[in-house]
mmCIF file of C-alpha atoms in Angstrom:
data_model
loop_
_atom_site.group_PDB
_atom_site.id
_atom_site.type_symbol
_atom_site.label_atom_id
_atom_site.label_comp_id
_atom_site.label_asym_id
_atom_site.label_seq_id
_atom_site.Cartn_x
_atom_site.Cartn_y
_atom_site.Cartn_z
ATOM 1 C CA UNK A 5 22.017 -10.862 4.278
ATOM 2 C CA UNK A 6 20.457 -7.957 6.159
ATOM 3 C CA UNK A 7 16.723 -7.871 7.317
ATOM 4 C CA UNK A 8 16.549 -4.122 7.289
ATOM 5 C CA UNK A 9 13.633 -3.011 4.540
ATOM 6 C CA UNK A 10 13.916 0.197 2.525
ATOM 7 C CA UNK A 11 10.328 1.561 1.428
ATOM 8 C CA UNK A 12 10.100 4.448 -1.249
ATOM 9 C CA UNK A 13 7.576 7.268 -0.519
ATOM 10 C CA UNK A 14 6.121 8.845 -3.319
ATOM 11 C CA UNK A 15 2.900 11.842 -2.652
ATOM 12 C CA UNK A 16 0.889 12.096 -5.690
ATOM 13 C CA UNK A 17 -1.453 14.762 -6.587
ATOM 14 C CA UNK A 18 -4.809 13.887 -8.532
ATOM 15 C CA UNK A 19 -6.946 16.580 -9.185
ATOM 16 C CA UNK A 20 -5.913 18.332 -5.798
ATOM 17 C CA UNK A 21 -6.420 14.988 -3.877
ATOM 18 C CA UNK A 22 -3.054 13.380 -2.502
ATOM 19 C CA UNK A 23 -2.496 9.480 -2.391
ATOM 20 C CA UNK A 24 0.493 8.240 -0.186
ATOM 21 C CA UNK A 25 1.964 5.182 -1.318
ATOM 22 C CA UNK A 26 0.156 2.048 1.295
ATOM 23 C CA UNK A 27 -2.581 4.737 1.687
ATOM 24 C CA UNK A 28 -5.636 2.164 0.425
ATOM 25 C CA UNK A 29 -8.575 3.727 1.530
ATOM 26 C CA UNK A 30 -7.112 7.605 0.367
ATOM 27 C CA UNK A 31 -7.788 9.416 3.886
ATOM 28 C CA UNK A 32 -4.085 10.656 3.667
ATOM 29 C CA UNK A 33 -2.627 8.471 6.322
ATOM 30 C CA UNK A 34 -1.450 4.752 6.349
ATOM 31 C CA UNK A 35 -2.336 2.706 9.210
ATOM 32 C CA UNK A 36 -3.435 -1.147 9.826
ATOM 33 C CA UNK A 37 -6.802 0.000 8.242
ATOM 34 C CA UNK A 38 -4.537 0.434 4.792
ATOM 35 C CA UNK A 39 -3.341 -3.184 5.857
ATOM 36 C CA UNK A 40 -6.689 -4.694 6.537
ATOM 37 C CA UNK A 41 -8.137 -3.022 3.137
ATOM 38 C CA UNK A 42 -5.217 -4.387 0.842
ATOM 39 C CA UNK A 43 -6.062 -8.211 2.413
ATOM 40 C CA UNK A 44 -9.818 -7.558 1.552
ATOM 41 C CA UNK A 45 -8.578 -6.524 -2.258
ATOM 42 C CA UNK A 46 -6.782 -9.582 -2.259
ATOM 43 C CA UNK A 47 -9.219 -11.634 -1.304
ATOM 44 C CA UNK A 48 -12.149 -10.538 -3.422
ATOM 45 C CA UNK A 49 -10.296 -9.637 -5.960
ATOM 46 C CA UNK A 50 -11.219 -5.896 -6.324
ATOM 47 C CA UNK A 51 -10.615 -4.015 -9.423
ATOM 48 C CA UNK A 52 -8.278 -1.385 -9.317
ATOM 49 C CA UNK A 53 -7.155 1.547 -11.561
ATOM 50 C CA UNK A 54 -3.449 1.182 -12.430
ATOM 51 C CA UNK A 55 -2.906 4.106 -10.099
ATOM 52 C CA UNK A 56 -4.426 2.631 -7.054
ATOM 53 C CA UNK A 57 -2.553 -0.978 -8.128
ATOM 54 C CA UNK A 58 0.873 0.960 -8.235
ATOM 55 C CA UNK A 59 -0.245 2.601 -4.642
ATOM 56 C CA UNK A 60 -0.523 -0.725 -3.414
ATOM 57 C CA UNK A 61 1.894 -3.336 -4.970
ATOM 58 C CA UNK A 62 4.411 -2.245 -2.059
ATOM 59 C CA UNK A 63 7.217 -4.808 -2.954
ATOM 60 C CA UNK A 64 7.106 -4.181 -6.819
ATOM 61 C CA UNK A 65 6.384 -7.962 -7.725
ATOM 62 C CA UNK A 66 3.514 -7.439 -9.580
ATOM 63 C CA UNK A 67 0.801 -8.159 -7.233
ATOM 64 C CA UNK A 68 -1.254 -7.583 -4.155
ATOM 65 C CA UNK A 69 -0.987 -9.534 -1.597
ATOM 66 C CA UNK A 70 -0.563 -9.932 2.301
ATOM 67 C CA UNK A 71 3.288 -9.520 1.517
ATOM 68 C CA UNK A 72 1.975 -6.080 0.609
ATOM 69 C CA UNK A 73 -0.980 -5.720 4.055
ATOM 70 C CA UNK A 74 2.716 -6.378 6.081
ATOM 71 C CA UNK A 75 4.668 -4.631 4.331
ATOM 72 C CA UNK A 76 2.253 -1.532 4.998
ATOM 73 C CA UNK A 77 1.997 -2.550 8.568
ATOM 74 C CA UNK A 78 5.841 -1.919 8.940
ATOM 75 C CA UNK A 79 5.675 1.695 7.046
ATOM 76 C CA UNK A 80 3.162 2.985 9.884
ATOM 77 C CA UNK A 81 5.311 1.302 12.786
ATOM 78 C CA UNK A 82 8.187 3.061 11.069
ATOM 79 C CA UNK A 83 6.461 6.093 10.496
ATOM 80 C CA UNK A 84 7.314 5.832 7.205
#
């Protein structure tokens, strides 16, 4: 079983602002403030759009969670 992780990017367009996939806080670029944000949404259970929850749910299981923050944290090592 390999350890390597494949991550998806997807660039939407919403009324001429873009969201990258992991991009949380929508300033265009994902970073370990992305990270930090999607821990805070965990843990205070934020609201989100279906939009921003699709953004976010990194792994595809169907929830946001620090599997999610980490996974987010690899795509801007990776400069993915």
């Amino acid at each position: 079983k390999s350890n390597d992780k494949v991550y998806a990017t997807c660039n939407v367009s919403v009324s001429g602002i873009d969201f990258k996939r992991g991009d949380a806080n929508k300033d265009g670029a994902v970073n370990s403030v992305d990270a930090a944000f999607v821990i805070d949404i965990y843990k205070n259970n934020v609201e989100l759009t279906q939009d921003e929850f699709n953004f976010l749910d990194i792994n595809k299981d169907g929830a946001i969670n620090s599997v999610d923050s980490a996974s987010i944290i690899d795509m801007y090592k990776n400069n993915i």
